[in-house]
């Protein structure tokens, strides 16, 4: 069933997205599947969630602005951009336009840009897979991959820490959900911080 859906949405994504973005979605699907196998999560579900995470990444901003203005969304969302909207609102579009109702996958799509303290294992896997898929080539990607092999929560924490630092340096607005996730799940978890620090030492 999920496999059939993968072929169906894969065809749609190929038509909907640029070749580069479609390739990214396939890479995230593949990476999410491996992480799922390593973390006891349904691999086919993770593969589909990975494929779909950026399904609305190239949708016009006006579509999202209209949704926020006319739907039951916090108007503060208007202060963000498509970078945030394509996850949070993309999940709702997928529901409306394709009658896709798998809430676990929809939440993984919703949270992949801003995270959420309620993230389950599947959502964490998509968040991390998006960051470490094989075509990513930022400075610390190899370290991020190594952390993901060791511990999924540590990989989420490493990505949140890096993202917050990145946004602060650029004076960008940080969505409160990301700060809430950090505080709720990781602020006092010295074990995870220590693990990251230990692995960081090896890369210096
Ligand atoms: Fe995305
Ligand atoms: Fe992505």
Tab-separated table of C-alpha atoms and ligand atoms in Angstrom:
chain	number	residue	atom	x	y	z
A	1	UNK	CA	0.000	0.000	0.000
A	2	UNK	CA	2.680	2.491	1.096
A	3	UNK	CA	4.850	1.187	-1.806
A	4	UNK	CA	2.043	1.939	-4.303
A	5	UNK	CA	1.701	5.392	-2.805
A	6	UNK	CA	5.455	5.895	-3.218
A	7	UNK	CA	5.228	5.227	-6.989
A	8	UNK	CA	2.115	7.395	-7.299
A	9	UNK	CA	3.593	10.402	-5.448
A	10	UNK	CA	6.979	9.895	-7.044
A	11	UNK	CA	5.437	10.448	-10.506
A	12	UNK	CA	3.582	13.526	-9.237
A	13	UNK	CA	6.681	14.956	-7.528
A	14	UNK	CA	8.701	14.462	-10.708
A	15	UNK	CA	6.218	16.619	-12.628
A	16	UNK	CA	5.707	19.160	-9.848
A	17	UNK	CA	9.310	19.868	-8.833
A	18	UNK	CA	12.543	20.858	-10.560
A	19	UNK	CA	14.880	17.951	-11.330
A	20	UNK	CA	17.280	19.065	-8.585
A	21	UNK	CA	14.558	19.217	-5.928
A	22	UNK	CA	13.085	15.897	-7.052
A	23	UNK	CA	16.531	14.337	-6.741
A	24	UNK	CA	16.824	15.812	-3.220
A	25	UNK	CA	13.438	14.288	-2.289
A	26	UNK	CA	14.555	10.862	-3.545
A	27	UNK	CA	17.779	11.180	-1.552
A	28	UNK	CA	15.890	12.152	1.605
A	29	UNK	CA	13.540	9.180	1.027
A	30	UNK	CA	16.512	6.826	0.758
A	31	UNK	CA	18.282	8.267	3.805
A	32	UNK	CA	15.056	8.237	5.857
A	33	UNK	CA	14.540	4.565	4.964
A	34	UNK	CA	18.036	3.647	6.241
A	35	UNK	CA	17.614	5.670	9.435
A	36	UNK	CA	14.230	3.981	9.988
A	37	UNK	CA	15.794	0.531	9.637
A	38	UNK	CA	18.428	1.486	12.201
A	39	UNK	CA	15.899	2.951	14.652
A	40	UNK	CA	13.044	0.445	14.561
A	41	UNK	CA	10.653	2.593	12.512
A	42	UNK	CA	8.603	1.403	9.493
A	43	UNK	CA	11.087	1.921	6.612
A	44	UNK	CA	8.459	2.204	3.868
A	45	UNK	CA	6.608	4.862	5.797
A	46	UNK	CA	9.854	6.781	6.365
A	47	UNK	CA	10.683	6.488	2.650
A	48	UNK	CA	7.305	7.965	1.686
A	49	UNK	CA	7.586	10.748	4.289
A	50	UNK	CA	11.063	11.580	2.946
A	51	UNK	CA	9.758	11.757	-0.616
A	52	UNK	CA	6.876	14.019	0.381
A	53	UNK	CA	8.649	16.380	2.791
A	54	UNK	CA	9.309	19.058	0.111
A	55	UNK	CA	6.300	18.331	-2.109
A	56	UNK	CA	5.150	21.965	-1.738
A	57	UNK	CA	8.576	23.603	-1.557
A	58	UNK	CA	8.102	25.274	-4.944
A	59	UNK	CA	4.516	26.382	-4.406
A	60	UNK	CA	3.939	30.139	-4.842
A	61	UNK	CA	4.133	32.155	-1.637
A	62	UNK	CA	0.727	33.714	-2.453
A	63	UNK	CA	-0.920	30.311	-1.994
A	64	UNK	CA	0.478	30.055	1.536
A	65	UNK	CA	-0.341	33.685	2.378
A	66	UNK	CA	-3.972	33.102	1.346
A	67	UNK	CA	-4.099	29.940	3.457
A	68	UNK	CA	-2.812	31.783	6.529
A	69	UNK	CA	-5.218	34.694	6.023
A	70	UNK	CA	-8.261	32.497	5.426
A	71	UNK	CA	-7.526	29.482	7.594
A	72	UNK	CA	-7.169	28.724	11.267
A	73	UNK	CA	-3.520	29.652	11.467
A	74	UNK	CA	-1.683	31.999	13.793
A	75	UNK	CA	-1.291	35.278	11.848
A	76	UNK	CA	2.283	35.464	13.198
A	77	UNK	CA	3.083	32.853	10.550
A	78	UNK	CA	2.969	35.686	8.010
A	79	UNK	CA	6.285	36.906	9.474
A	80	UNK	CA	8.008	33.825	8.081
A	81	UNK	CA	8.620	32.680	4.541
A	82	UNK	CA	8.135	29.739	2.236
A	83	UNK	CA	11.062	28.076	4.009
A	84	UNK	CA	8.753	27.562	7.006
A	85	UNK	CA	5.390	27.454	5.204
A	86	UNK	CA	6.127	24.566	2.842
A	87	UNK	CA	6.302	22.180	5.795
A	88	UNK	CA	3.598	23.437	8.121
A	89	UNK	CA	1.088	24.317	5.416
A	90	UNK	CA	2.302	21.814	2.845
A	91	UNK	CA	1.029	19.000	5.072
A	92	UNK	CA	-2.453	20.551	5.059
A	93	UNK	CA	-2.339	21.028	1.279
A	94	UNK	CA	-1.449	17.371	0.839
A	95	UNK	CA	-4.474	16.458	2.925
A	96	UNK	CA	-6.813	18.756	0.984
A	97	UNK	CA	-5.560	18.143	-2.537
A	98	UNK	CA	-4.776	14.414	-2.387
A	99	UNK	CA	-6.895	13.172	0.547
A	100	UNK	CA	-3.727	11.999	2.226
A	101	UNK	CA	-4.557	11.285	5.863
A	102	UNK	CA	-1.568	9.520	7.408
A	103	UNK	CA	-1.111	11.838	10.404
A	104	UNK	CA	2.338	10.477	11.301
A	105	UNK	CA	3.645	11.305	7.828
A	106	UNK	CA	1.786	14.643	7.804
A	107	UNK	CA	3.396	15.579	11.126
A	108	UNK	CA	6.827	14.623	9.822
A	109	UNK	CA	6.222	17.005	6.879
A	110	UNK	CA	4.817	19.734	9.181
A	111	UNK	CA	7.747	19.632	11.573
A	112	UNK	CA	10.662	19.176	9.183
A	113	UNK	CA	11.328	22.931	8.936
A	114	UNK	CA	10.654	24.191	12.471
A	115	UNK	CA	10.571	21.015	14.627
A	116	UNK	CA	8.120	20.500	17.489
A	117	UNK	CA	8.406	19.088	21.038
A	118	UNK	CA	5.836	16.423	20.001
A	119	UNK	CA	8.021	15.025	17.194
A	120	UNK	CA	7.896	11.236	17.084
A	121	UNK	CA	10.662	8.965	15.753
A	122	UNK	CA	9.412	9.276	12.161
A	123	UNK	CA	9.421	13.086	12.314
A	124	UNK	CA	12.934	13.062	13.793
A	125	UNK	CA	14.105	10.759	11.016
A	126	UNK	CA	12.779	13.026	8.235
A	127	UNK	CA	14.257	16.113	9.936
A	128	UNK	CA	17.694	14.477	10.124
A	129	UNK	CA	17.523	12.811	6.687
A	130	UNK	CA	16.832	16.215	5.106
A	131	UNK	CA	20.044	17.495	6.733
A	132	UNK	CA	22.418	14.637	5.950
A	133	UNK	CA	21.246	13.204	2.597
A	134	UNK	CA	24.196	12.264	0.338
A	135	UNK	CA	24.175	15.470	-1.780
A	136	UNK	CA	24.463	17.793	1.240
A	137	UNK	CA	27.975	19.242	1.427
A	138	UNK	CA	28.113	21.865	4.189
A	139	UNK	CA	31.178	21.974	6.436
A	140	UNK	CA	30.022	19.705	9.259
A	141	UNK	CA	27.900	17.271	7.264
A	142	UNK	CA	30.243	14.315	7.894
A	143	UNK	CA	30.075	14.973	11.630
A	144	UNK	CA	26.251	15.217	11.424
A	145	UNK	CA	26.179	11.847	9.618
A	146	UNK	CA	28.390	10.257	12.246
A	147	UNK	CA	26.184	11.582	15.058
A	148	UNK	CA	23.088	10.209	13.252
A	149	UNK	CA	24.713	6.775	13.180
A	150	UNK	CA	25.312	6.955	16.941
A	151	UNK	CA	22.060	8.400	18.214
A	152	UNK	CA	18.987	9.868	16.472
A	153	UNK	CA	18.169	12.326	19.279
A	154	UNK	CA	21.747	13.597	19.293
A	155	UNK	CA	21.458	14.159	15.529
A	156	UNK	CA	18.248	16.161	15.997
A	157	UNK	CA	19.884	18.178	18.766
A	158	UNK	CA	23.009	18.834	16.674
A	159	UNK	CA	20.857	20.045	13.761
A	160	UNK	CA	18.705	22.279	15.992
A	161	UNK	CA	21.800	23.800	17.624
A	162	UNK	CA	23.441	24.409	14.236
A	163	UNK	CA	20.245	25.870	12.752
A	164	UNK	CA	19.680	28.249	15.672
A	165	UNK	CA	23.318	29.408	15.517
A	166	UNK	CA	23.055	29.861	11.721
A	167	UNK	CA	19.875	31.924	11.996
A	168	UNK	CA	21.227	34.080	14.832
A	169	UNK	CA	24.413	34.902	12.929
A	170	UNK	CA	22.249	36.020	9.994
A	171	UNK	CA	19.845	37.980	12.225
A	172	UNK	CA	17.038	35.768	10.950
A	173	UNK	CA	13.802	35.212	12.857
A	174	UNK	CA	13.748	31.917	14.779
A	175	UNK	CA	10.406	30.131	14.935
A	176	UNK	CA	9.457	29.600	18.620
A	177	UNK	CA	8.659	25.926	17.919
A	178	UNK	CA	12.367	25.295	17.417
A	179	UNK	CA	13.289	26.954	20.707
A	180	UNK	CA	10.449	25.069	22.439
A	181	UNK	CA	11.727	21.780	21.028
A	182	UNK	CA	15.225	22.542	22.212
A	183	UNK	CA	14.002	23.454	25.711
A	184	UNK	CA	11.561	20.566	26.029
A	185	UNK	CA	13.749	17.779	24.714
A	186	UNK	CA	17.345	18.787	24.944
A	187	UNK	CA	18.084	21.781	27.221
A	188	UNK	CA	18.915	19.673	30.287
A	189	UNK	CA	20.021	16.505	28.538
A	190	UNK	CA	23.728	16.596	29.324
A	191	UNK	CA	24.182	13.029	28.036
A	192	UNK	CA	23.338	14.068	24.475
A	193	UNK	CA	25.361	17.276	24.646
A	194	UNK	CA	28.352	15.262	25.929
A	195	UNK	CA	27.995	12.730	23.110
A	196	UNK	CA	28.028	15.504	20.498
A	197	UNK	CA	31.029	17.128	22.152
A	198	UNK	CA	32.894	13.816	22.193
A	199	UNK	CA	32.279	13.257	18.473
A	200	UNK	CA	33.129	16.881	17.683
A	201	UNK	CA	36.529	16.403	19.322
A	202	UNK	CA	37.335	13.641	16.801
A	203	UNK	CA	36.690	16.012	13.905
A	204	UNK	CA	38.949	18.830	15.146
B	1	LIG	FE1	11.861	21.416	3.272
B	2	LIG	FE1	14.352	19.169	1.959
